[in-house]
Short mmCIF file of C-alpha atoms in Angstrom, two decimals:
data_model
loop_
_atom_site.label_atom_id
_atom_site.label_comp_id
_atom_site.label_asym_id
_atom_site.label_seq_id
_atom_site.Cartn_x
_atom_site.Cartn_y
_atom_site.Cartn_z
CA UNK A 186 -134.45 -208.96 -80.30
CA UNK A 187 -133.40 -208.53 -83.95
CA UNK A 188 -129.71 -209.30 -84.34
CA UNK A 189 -129.49 -206.86 -87.28
CA UNK A 190 -130.45 -203.72 -85.40
CA UNK A 191 -129.03 -200.32 -86.36
CA UNK A 192 -125.47 -200.16 -85.06
CA UNK A 193 -125.58 -196.35 -84.86
CA UNK A 194 -128.22 -196.24 -82.12
CA UNK A 195 -127.94 -193.00 -80.10
CA UNK A 196 -125.50 -191.53 -82.61
CA UNK A 197 -126.12 -188.70 -85.05
CA UNK A 198 -125.51 -189.28 -88.74
CA UNK A 199 -122.33 -187.18 -88.55
CA UNK A 200 -120.69 -189.37 -85.92
CA UNK A 201 -118.45 -192.30 -86.78
CA UNK A 202 -119.79 -195.81 -86.47
CA UNK A 203 -117.40 -196.64 -83.62
CA UNK A 204 -116.91 -194.12 -80.82
CA UNK A 205 -113.65 -194.00 -78.87
CA UNK A 206 -114.13 -193.68 -75.11
CA UNK A 207 -110.60 -193.10 -73.89
CA UNK A 208 -109.91 -194.05 -70.29
CA UNK A 209 -106.29 -192.91 -69.98
CA UNK A 210 -107.31 -190.53 -67.18
CA UNK A 211 -109.14 -193.27 -65.26
CA UNK A 212 -107.97 -196.81 -65.93
CA UNK A 213 -104.69 -195.59 -67.37
CA UNK A 214 -103.89 -193.80 -64.14
CA UNK A 215 -104.72 -196.98 -62.23
CA UNK A 216 -101.42 -198.42 -63.48
CA UNK A 217 -99.32 -199.22 -60.45
CA UNK A 218 -97.17 -196.23 -59.58
CA UNK A 219 -98.82 -193.81 -62.02
CA UNK A 220 -100.24 -190.54 -60.68
CA UNK A 221 -101.03 -187.59 -62.94
CA UNK A 222 -100.93 -184.04 -61.64
CA UNK A 223 -103.93 -181.79 -62.23
CA UNK A 224 -102.06 -179.92 -64.98
CA UNK A 225 -101.08 -183.18 -66.65
CA UNK A 226 -104.69 -184.36 -66.62
CA UNK A 227 -105.86 -181.11 -68.17
CA UNK A 228 -103.16 -181.32 -70.85
CA UNK A 229 -103.96 -184.97 -71.67
CA UNK A 230 -107.70 -184.28 -71.85
CA UNK A 231 -107.10 -181.29 -74.11
CA UNK A 232 -104.78 -183.28 -76.35
CA UNK A 233 -107.20 -186.15 -76.72
CA UNK A 234 -110.08 -183.83 -77.50
CA UNK A 235 -108.01 -181.89 -80.03
CA UNK A 236 -107.24 -185.07 -81.96
CA UNK A 237 -110.91 -185.99 -82.18
CA UNK A 238 -111.47 -188.51 -79.38
CA UNK A 239 -115.21 -188.31 -78.81
CA UNK A 240 -115.49 -189.42 -75.18
CA UNK A 241 -113.18 -189.22 -72.18
CA UNK A 242 -113.53 -191.18 -68.96
CA UNK A 243 -111.95 -188.63 -66.63
CA UNK A 244 -111.96 -190.03 -63.12
CA UNK A 245 -113.56 -191.59 -60.05
CA UNK A 246 -115.58 -189.06 -57.99
CA UNK A 247 -115.65 -191.30 -54.90
CA UNK A 248 -111.88 -190.90 -54.55
CA UNK A 249 -112.47 -187.56 -52.86
CA UNK A 250 -112.71 -183.82 -53.25
CA UNK A 251 -109.35 -183.41 -54.98
CA UNK A 252 -110.38 -185.86 -57.69
CA UNK A 253 -113.72 -184.12 -58.14
CA UNK A 254 -112.02 -180.73 -58.42
CA UNK A 255 -109.78 -181.95 -61.22
CA UNK A 256 -112.73 -183.55 -63.00
CA UNK A 257 -114.66 -180.29 -62.75
CA UNK A 258 -111.62 -178.39 -64.04
CA UNK A 259 -111.59 -180.65 -67.10
CA UNK A 260 -115.31 -180.01 -67.56
CA UNK A 261 -114.65 -176.27 -67.33
CA UNK A 262 -112.41 -176.50 -70.41
CA UNK A 263 -115.61 -177.03 -72.43
CA UNK A 264 -113.93 -179.58 -74.65
CA UNK A 265 -115.81 -181.01 -77.64
CA UNK A 266 -115.53 -184.51 -76.11
CA UNK A 267 -118.27 -185.97 -73.94
CA UNK A 268 -117.14 -186.69 -70.39
CA UNK A 269 -117.74 -189.81 -68.30
CA UNK A 270 -117.29 -190.52 -64.58
CA UNK A 271 -116.68 -194.02 -63.21
CA UNK A 272 -118.65 -195.17 -60.16
CA UNK A 273 -119.47 -198.34 -58.35
CA UNK A 274 -123.14 -199.14 -58.50
CA UNK A 275 -124.15 -197.83 -55.07
CA UNK A 276 -125.72 -194.75 -53.49
CA UNK A 277 -122.45 -193.32 -52.14
CA UNK A 278 -120.67 -193.29 -55.48
CA UNK A 279 -123.68 -191.89 -57.31
CA UNK A 280 -123.93 -189.14 -54.70
CA UNK A 281 -120.24 -188.33 -55.24
CA UNK A 282 -120.81 -187.50 -58.91
CA UNK A 283 -123.63 -185.06 -58.15
CA UNK A 284 -122.75 -181.55 -59.20
CA UNK A 285 -120.07 -182.56 -61.69
CA UNK A 286 -120.55 -181.45 -65.28
CA UNK A 287 -120.22 -184.86 -66.87
CA UNK A 288 -122.45 -186.32 -69.54
CA UNK A 289 -122.24 -190.01 -68.68
CA UNK A 290 -121.81 -192.11 -65.58
CA UNK A 291 -120.50 -195.64 -65.70
CA UNK A 292 -122.12 -197.58 -62.85
CA UNK A 293 -120.01 -200.68 -62.47
CA UNK A 294 -121.08 -203.94 -60.87
CA UNK A 295 -119.66 -207.50 -60.96
CA UNK A 296 -121.34 -209.80 -63.46
CA UNK A 297 -119.47 -213.07 -62.94
CA UNK A 298 -120.48 -215.58 -60.25
CA UNK A 299 -116.87 -215.46 -59.04
CA UNK A 300 -117.05 -211.76 -58.23
CA UNK A 301 -120.72 -211.62 -57.26
CA UNK A 302 -120.12 -214.17 -54.53
CA UNK A 303 -116.41 -213.72 -53.83
CA UNK A 304 -116.35 -209.92 -53.87
CA UNK A 305 -119.88 -208.84 -52.97
CA UNK A 306 -121.14 -211.86 -51.05
CA UNK A 307 -124.36 -211.66 -53.05
CA UNK A 308 -126.20 -213.55 -55.77
CA UNK A 309 -127.49 -212.83 -59.27
CA UNK A 310 -130.93 -211.71 -58.10
CA UNK A 311 -129.36 -209.05 -55.91
CA UNK A 312 -127.27 -207.78 -58.83
CA UNK A 313 -130.31 -207.47 -61.10
CA UNK A 314 -132.24 -205.64 -58.38
CA UNK A 315 -129.32 -203.28 -57.78
CA UNK A 316 -129.04 -202.51 -61.50
CA UNK A 317 -132.74 -201.77 -61.75
CA UNK A 318 -132.67 -199.49 -58.72
CA UNK A 319 -129.41 -197.61 -59.31
CA UNK A 320 -129.81 -197.07 -63.05
CA UNK A 321 -133.21 -195.50 -62.42
CA UNK A 322 -131.69 -193.23 -59.78
CA UNK A 323 -128.88 -192.23 -62.09
CA UNK A 324 -131.28 -191.36 -64.87
CA UNK A 325 -133.44 -189.39 -62.42
CA UNK A 326 -130.32 -187.46 -61.38
CA UNK A 327 -129.93 -186.30 -64.97
CA UNK A 328 -127.13 -188.55 -66.17
CA UNK A 329 -126.88 -190.90 -69.11
CA UNK A 330 -125.96 -194.28 -67.66
CA UNK A 331 -123.58 -196.97 -68.82
CA UNK A 332 -123.82 -200.21 -66.87
CA UNK A 333 -120.31 -201.52 -66.45
CA UNK A 334 -120.51 -205.29 -66.31
CA UNK A 335 -117.31 -206.04 -64.43
CA UNK A 336 -115.65 -209.39 -65.20
CA UNK A 337 -117.98 -210.01 -68.15
CA UNK A 338 -115.49 -212.45 -69.64
CA UNK A 339 -116.09 -214.94 -66.80
CA UNK A 340 -119.83 -214.32 -66.58
CA UNK A 341 -122.55 -216.68 -67.74
CA UNK A 342 -123.70 -215.56 -71.19
CA UNK A 343 -127.40 -215.95 -70.40
CA UNK A 344 -126.96 -213.84 -67.26
CA UNK A 345 -125.17 -211.13 -69.24
CA UNK A 346 -128.12 -211.01 -71.61
CA UNK A 347 -130.49 -210.76 -68.67
CA UNK A 348 -128.35 -208.05 -67.12
CA UNK A 349 -128.36 -206.07 -70.38
CA UNK A 350 -132.14 -206.31 -70.69
CA UNK A 351 -132.59 -205.20 -67.09
CA UNK A 352 -130.31 -202.23 -67.72
CA UNK A 353 -132.28 -201.26 -70.82
CA UNK A 354 -135.61 -201.47 -69.05
CA UNK A 355 -134.27 -199.29 -66.23
CA UNK A 356 -133.26 -196.57 -68.69
CA UNK A 357 -129.56 -197.17 -69.34
CA UNK A 358 -128.03 -195.95 -72.55
CA UNK A 359 -125.10 -198.33 -72.70
CA UNK A 360 -123.55 -201.49 -71.33
CA UNK A 361 -119.83 -202.11 -71.00
CA UNK A 362 -118.41 -205.57 -71.60
CA UNK A 363 -115.36 -205.60 -69.33
CA UNK A 364 -112.65 -208.21 -69.83
CA UNK A 365 -111.45 -207.30 -66.37
CA UNK A 366 -108.79 -209.96 -66.00
CA UNK A 367 -107.77 -210.03 -69.66
CA UNK A 368 -108.61 -213.63 -70.50
CA UNK A 369 -110.70 -213.25 -73.66
CA UNK A 370 -109.61 -214.20 -77.15
CA UNK A 371 -111.18 -212.78 -80.30
CA UNK A 372 -113.21 -215.77 -81.50
CA UNK A 373 -115.16 -216.43 -78.32
CA UNK A 374 -115.50 -212.70 -77.66
CA UNK A 375 -117.07 -212.20 -81.05
CA UNK A 376 -119.77 -214.71 -80.11
CA UNK A 377 -120.38 -213.07 -76.72
CA UNK A 378 -120.80 -209.59 -78.20
CA UNK A 379 -123.10 -210.91 -80.90
CA UNK A 380 -125.20 -212.54 -78.18
CA UNK A 381 -125.47 -209.26 -76.31
CA UNK A 382 -126.21 -207.40 -79.52
CA UNK A 383 -129.18 -209.66 -80.17
CA UNK A 384 -130.44 -209.25 -76.58
CA UNK A 385 -130.75 -205.46 -76.37
CA UNK A 386 -130.86 -202.19 -78.24
CA UNK A 387 -128.29 -200.50 -76.03
CA UNK A 388 -124.92 -199.14 -77.06
CA UNK A 389 -122.26 -201.75 -76.32
CA UNK A 390 -118.84 -200.65 -75.15
CA UNK A 391 -115.78 -202.94 -75.09
CA UNK A 392 -113.24 -202.66 -72.29
CA UNK A 393 -110.25 -204.92 -72.93
CA UNK A 394 -107.15 -205.71 -70.87
CA UNK A 395 -103.91 -206.93 -72.42
CA UNK A 396 -102.78 -209.74 -70.10
CA UNK A 397 -102.38 -212.13 -73.04
CA UNK A 398 -101.45 -209.43 -75.56
CA UNK A 399 -104.92 -209.61 -77.13
CA UNK A 400 -106.53 -206.32 -76.09
CA UNK A 401 -106.45 -204.80 -79.57
CA UNK A 402 -107.54 -208.02 -81.26
CA UNK A 403 -110.39 -208.42 -78.79
CA UNK A 404 -111.45 -204.82 -79.32
CA UNK A 405 -111.60 -205.34 -83.08
CA UNK A 406 -113.58 -208.54 -82.59
CA UNK A 407 -116.03 -206.69 -80.36
CA UNK A 408 -116.61 -204.11 -83.06
CA UNK A 409 -117.23 -206.83 -85.63
CA UNK A 410 -119.67 -208.39 -83.18
CA UNK A 411 -121.67 -205.21 -82.79
CA UNK A 412 -119.92 -203.02 -80.23
CA UNK A 413 -120.56 -199.33 -80.85
CA UNK A 414 -117.97 -197.93 -78.40
CA UNK A 415 -114.49 -198.98 -77.35
CA UNK A 416 -112.34 -198.13 -74.35
CA UNK A 417 -108.73 -197.26 -75.09
CA UNK A 418 -105.70 -195.75 -73.37
CA UNK A 419 -102.76 -193.90 -74.88
CA UNK A 420 -99.75 -196.23 -75.20
CA UNK A 421 -101.89 -199.06 -73.78
CA UNK A 422 -101.46 -197.69 -70.26
CA UNK A 423 -103.53 -199.43 -67.58
CA UNK A 424 -103.63 -201.93 -64.78
CA UNK A 425 -101.28 -204.94 -65.00
CA UNK A 426 -100.49 -205.40 -68.71
CA UNK A 427 -102.59 -202.38 -69.67
CA UNK A 428 -105.63 -201.67 -71.82
CA UNK A 429 -106.28 -201.58 -75.55
CA UNK A 430 -103.94 -198.90 -77.00
CA UNK A 431 -105.69 -195.94 -78.61
CA UNK A 432 -103.18 -195.76 -81.43
CA UNK A 433 -103.49 -199.45 -82.34
CA UNK A 434 -107.28 -199.56 -82.25
CA UNK A 435 -107.77 -196.38 -84.28
CA UNK A 436 -105.40 -197.35 -87.08
CA UNK A 437 -106.39 -201.02 -87.16
CA UNK A 438 -110.05 -200.12 -87.45
CA UNK A 439 -109.31 -197.56 -90.16
CA UNK A 440 -106.78 -199.48 -92.24
CA UNK A 441 -107.92 -203.06 -91.75
CA UNK A 442 -111.69 -202.63 -91.48
CA UNK A 443 -112.40 -199.30 -93.16
CA UNK A 444 -113.88 -197.82 -89.96
CA UNK A 445 -112.83 -194.23 -89.39
CA UNK A 446 -113.20 -193.22 -85.74
CA UNK A 447 -112.62 -189.56 -86.53
CA UNK A 448 -109.25 -189.38 -84.76
CA UNK A 449 -106.41 -187.33 -86.24
CA UNK A 450 -103.56 -189.83 -86.43
CA UNK A 451 -101.04 -187.06 -87.16
CA UNK A 452 -101.28 -186.10 -83.49
CA UNK A 453 -100.61 -189.57 -82.09
CA UNK A 454 -96.86 -189.09 -81.61
CA UNK A 455 -97.45 -185.95 -79.55
CA UNK A 456 -100.10 -187.43 -77.25
CA UNK A 457 -98.00 -190.58 -76.84
CA UNK A 458 -95.00 -188.52 -75.73
CA UNK A 459 -97.16 -186.46 -73.36
CA UNK A 460 -98.64 -189.52 -71.65
CA UNK A 461 -95.26 -191.26 -71.48
CA UNK A 462 -93.76 -188.28 -69.69
CA UNK A 463 -96.72 -187.75 -67.36
CA UNK A 464 -96.96 -191.44 -66.44
CA UNK A 465 -93.23 -192.08 -66.14
CA UNK A 466 -93.72 -195.10 -68.42
CA UNK A 467 -91.40 -195.01 -71.41
CA UNK A 468 -92.65 -196.29 -74.76
CA UNK A 469 -90.58 -199.26 -75.93
CA UNK A 470 -88.45 -198.71 -79.04
CA UNK A 471 -90.46 -201.22 -81.07
CA UNK A 472 -93.93 -200.40 -79.66
CA UNK A 473 -96.42 -200.66 -82.49
CA UNK A 474 -97.50 -197.38 -84.12
CA UNK A 475 -95.71 -194.95 -81.77
CA UNK A 476 -92.39 -196.65 -80.98
CA UNK A 477 -89.28 -194.83 -82.17
CA UNK A 478 -88.11 -197.77 -84.24
CA UNK A 479 -91.28 -199.03 -85.93
CA UNK A 480 -90.41 -197.45 -89.28
CA UNK A 481 -86.69 -198.18 -89.04
CA UNK A 482 -85.15 -200.72 -91.43
CA UNK A 483 -81.78 -202.45 -91.40
CA UNK A 484 -82.01 -205.84 -93.13
CA UNK A 485 -80.49 -205.72 -96.60
CA UNK A 486 -83.39 -207.38 -98.42
CA UNK A 487 -85.89 -204.99 -96.84
CA UNK A 488 -83.82 -201.89 -97.52
CA UNK A 489 -83.30 -202.90 -101.13
CA UNK A 490 -87.06 -203.46 -101.50
CA UNK A 491 -87.94 -200.15 -99.88
CA UNK A 492 -85.53 -198.23 -102.10
CA UNK A 493 -87.17 -199.76 -105.17
CA UNK A 494 -90.76 -199.21 -103.94
CA UNK A 495 -91.79 -198.49 -100.37
CA UNK A 496 -94.92 -200.62 -100.80
CA UNK A 497 -92.71 -203.71 -100.97
CA UNK A 498 -92.28 -203.65 -97.18
CA UNK A 499 -94.96 -201.27 -95.94
CA UNK A 500 -97.97 -202.49 -94.02
CA UNK A 501 -98.59 -199.16 -92.33
CA UNK A 502 -97.86 -195.87 -94.08
CA UNK A 503 -95.78 -193.72 -91.71
CA UNK A 504 -97.20 -190.60 -93.38
CA UNK A 505 -100.47 -191.30 -91.56
CA UNK A 506 -98.56 -190.44 -88.40
CA UNK A 507 -96.48 -187.64 -89.86
CA UNK A 508 -93.45 -189.91 -89.89
CA UNK A 509 -91.11 -191.42 -92.49
CA UNK A 510 -89.20 -194.62 -93.14
CA UNK A 511 -85.68 -194.53 -91.75
CA UNK A 512 -82.88 -196.69 -93.13
CA UNK A 513 -80.08 -197.51 -90.72
CA UNK A 514 -76.89 -199.51 -91.00
CA UNK A 515 -76.39 -202.63 -88.93
CA UNK A 516 -75.17 -206.19 -88.94
CA UNK A 517 -77.82 -207.26 -91.44
CA UNK A 518 -77.43 -204.36 -93.85
CA UNK A 519 -76.63 -204.96 -97.50
CA UNK A 520 -74.81 -203.02 -100.18
CA UNK A 521 -77.72 -200.73 -101.10
CA UNK A 522 -78.13 -199.56 -97.50
CA UNK A 523 -74.39 -198.89 -97.24
CA UNK A 524 -74.29 -196.98 -100.51
CA UNK A 525 -77.29 -194.88 -99.44
CA UNK A 526 -75.74 -194.15 -96.03
CA UNK A 527 -72.53 -192.90 -97.59
CA UNK A 528 -74.46 -190.85 -100.15
CA UNK A 529 -76.15 -189.14 -97.20
CA UNK A 530 -72.74 -187.98 -95.95
CA UNK A 531 -71.65 -186.88 -99.43
CA UNK A 532 -69.58 -189.88 -100.54
CA UNK A 533 -70.14 -191.97 -103.66
CA UNK A 534 -68.53 -195.35 -102.99
CA UNK A 535 -66.54 -197.22 -105.58
CA UNK A 536 -67.57 -200.83 -106.15
CA UNK A 537 -64.44 -202.25 -104.53
CA UNK A 538 -65.02 -200.20 -101.36
CA UNK A 539 -68.54 -201.55 -100.71
CA UNK A 540 -67.76 -205.10 -99.49
CA UNK A 541 -64.81 -203.97 -97.39
CA UNK A 542 -66.72 -201.15 -95.69
CA UNK A 543 -69.74 -203.42 -95.21
CA UNK A 544 -67.61 -205.83 -93.21
CA UNK A 545 -66.15 -202.97 -91.17
CA UNK A 546 -69.64 -201.65 -90.40
CA UNK A 547 -70.84 -205.08 -89.28
CA UNK A 548 -67.87 -205.44 -86.94
CA UNK A 549 -68.44 -201.94 -85.55
CA UNK A 550 -72.15 -202.27 -84.81
CA UNK A 551 -71.66 -205.65 -83.18
CA UNK A 552 -69.34 -203.90 -80.75
CA UNK A 553 -71.23 -200.62 -80.13
CA UNK A 554 -74.77 -202.11 -80.26
CA UNK A 555 -76.24 -199.27 -82.35
CA UNK A 556 -76.18 -197.81 -85.84
CA UNK A 557 -72.96 -195.94 -86.69
CA UNK A 558 -72.85 -192.16 -86.59
CA UNK A 559 -71.93 -190.14 -89.68
CA UNK A 560 -68.57 -189.35 -88.11
CA UNK A 561 -67.90 -193.05 -87.55
CA UNK A 562 -68.72 -193.82 -91.18
CA UNK A 563 -66.23 -191.17 -92.21
CA UNK A 564 -63.61 -192.69 -89.93
CA UNK A 565 -64.12 -196.12 -91.52
CA UNK A 566 -63.91 -194.61 -94.98
CA UNK A 567 -60.70 -192.70 -94.27
CA UNK A 568 -59.11 -195.71 -92.60
CA UNK A 569 -59.99 -197.90 -95.59
CA UNK A 570 -58.50 -195.40 -98.00
CA UNK A 571 -55.32 -195.24 -95.99
CA UNK A 572 -55.05 -199.02 -95.56
CA UNK A 573 -55.82 -200.05 -99.15
CA UNK A 574 -54.20 -197.11 -100.97
CA UNK A 575 -57.17 -196.63 -103.24
CA UNK A 576 -55.78 -193.88 -105.50
CA UNK A 577 -52.87 -196.08 -106.57
CA UNK A 578 -54.88 -199.28 -106.97
CA UNK A 579 -54.69 -200.81 -110.40
CA UNK A 580 -57.75 -202.00 -112.25
CA UNK A 581 -56.62 -205.59 -111.90
CA UNK A 582 -56.32 -205.25 -108.13
CA UNK A 583 -59.83 -203.77 -107.93
CA UNK A 584 -61.23 -206.72 -109.84
CA UNK A 585 -59.38 -209.13 -107.56
CA UNK A 586 -60.83 -207.53 -104.40
CA UNK A 587 -64.32 -207.56 -105.87
CA UNK A 588 -63.93 -211.26 -106.59
CA UNK A 589 -62.79 -212.00 -103.03
CA UNK A 590 -65.50 -209.85 -101.46
CA UNK A 591 -68.69 -210.07 -103.53
CA UNK A 592 -71.19 -207.29 -102.89
CA UNK A 593 -73.87 -208.33 -100.39
CA UNK A 594 -77.44 -208.11 -101.57
#
């Protein structure tokens, strides 16, 4: 096949080059101990659709009637997103999706020799025959089919190519490269996706796990290699270390590669909070993109640079997320941060006060393990005034203190 085929196969001209297929409601819920209620699933699906996520993987029909009812309830919302169901590649799972108003069905089957033999007790020939048979049945049932190649990262590359070609011949629309155990790294993954891209005309979807902290990097590499779709979850929720985070992938593609996935980043904070509450999994303070502290600055040299020009220390514009830089006082703060903090509470510091208060602030935050409150800053200021006797201080004394306590930069 031609390795330079049109990367927008099966997409209209109005659609973005890379389509987000968010699996928060499927793989995200497979996180140990996570269980969404029906109302939470409906709210998450609605939130994702409202922010422009084009596809949602909404559940596993074979789990039972309750799961199917929730999936059908999501379908009844008539969201603008296309809906996908996840199934194993067998007759029972395909039968379970019958009657559900979903657009796509992911039929998943092991692709590595480890899982083919160790999980199924079969061989490669059996897998190819199963793909040919079940994909045809799925298409005949009226569904668009994605062949989920489970454990692709440990599969033989030539067999993956053969599997993709078999899927295409059987009528599949898409294949999913699944890094099931999270062992890929971007450079080798790029080669694997390029190999698949040259072997078939199908859409290629990347499903990354974050066991080595590389899910986002691997997802970006897959896109560069020719993937047309990517799986994500809000906050990186998912089994073990989680999946590729929606927020990271969307903004990295947009800002680093110029690929706009059509997702409204202003709504990321809201969907992050919703999923965190529904899952019972708090977002860490310094979590990229959506963490509370990712636009918070303390170090003196950074604060000074930001005050002069925000671009000095800005790799991601918080305005893209409806957020702003926040300057806080701490052990590593400098004079400019201190002066700004006191200006915020209505006090213009004198030069001699800055080094003394800076030392007091550093002592305080080391003890309380957080930034000082406005009331605490006032207490320090009043105590300093009382201790030094500022109103009566002579000019010579002020100069002496400034010499002993030079202003920190």
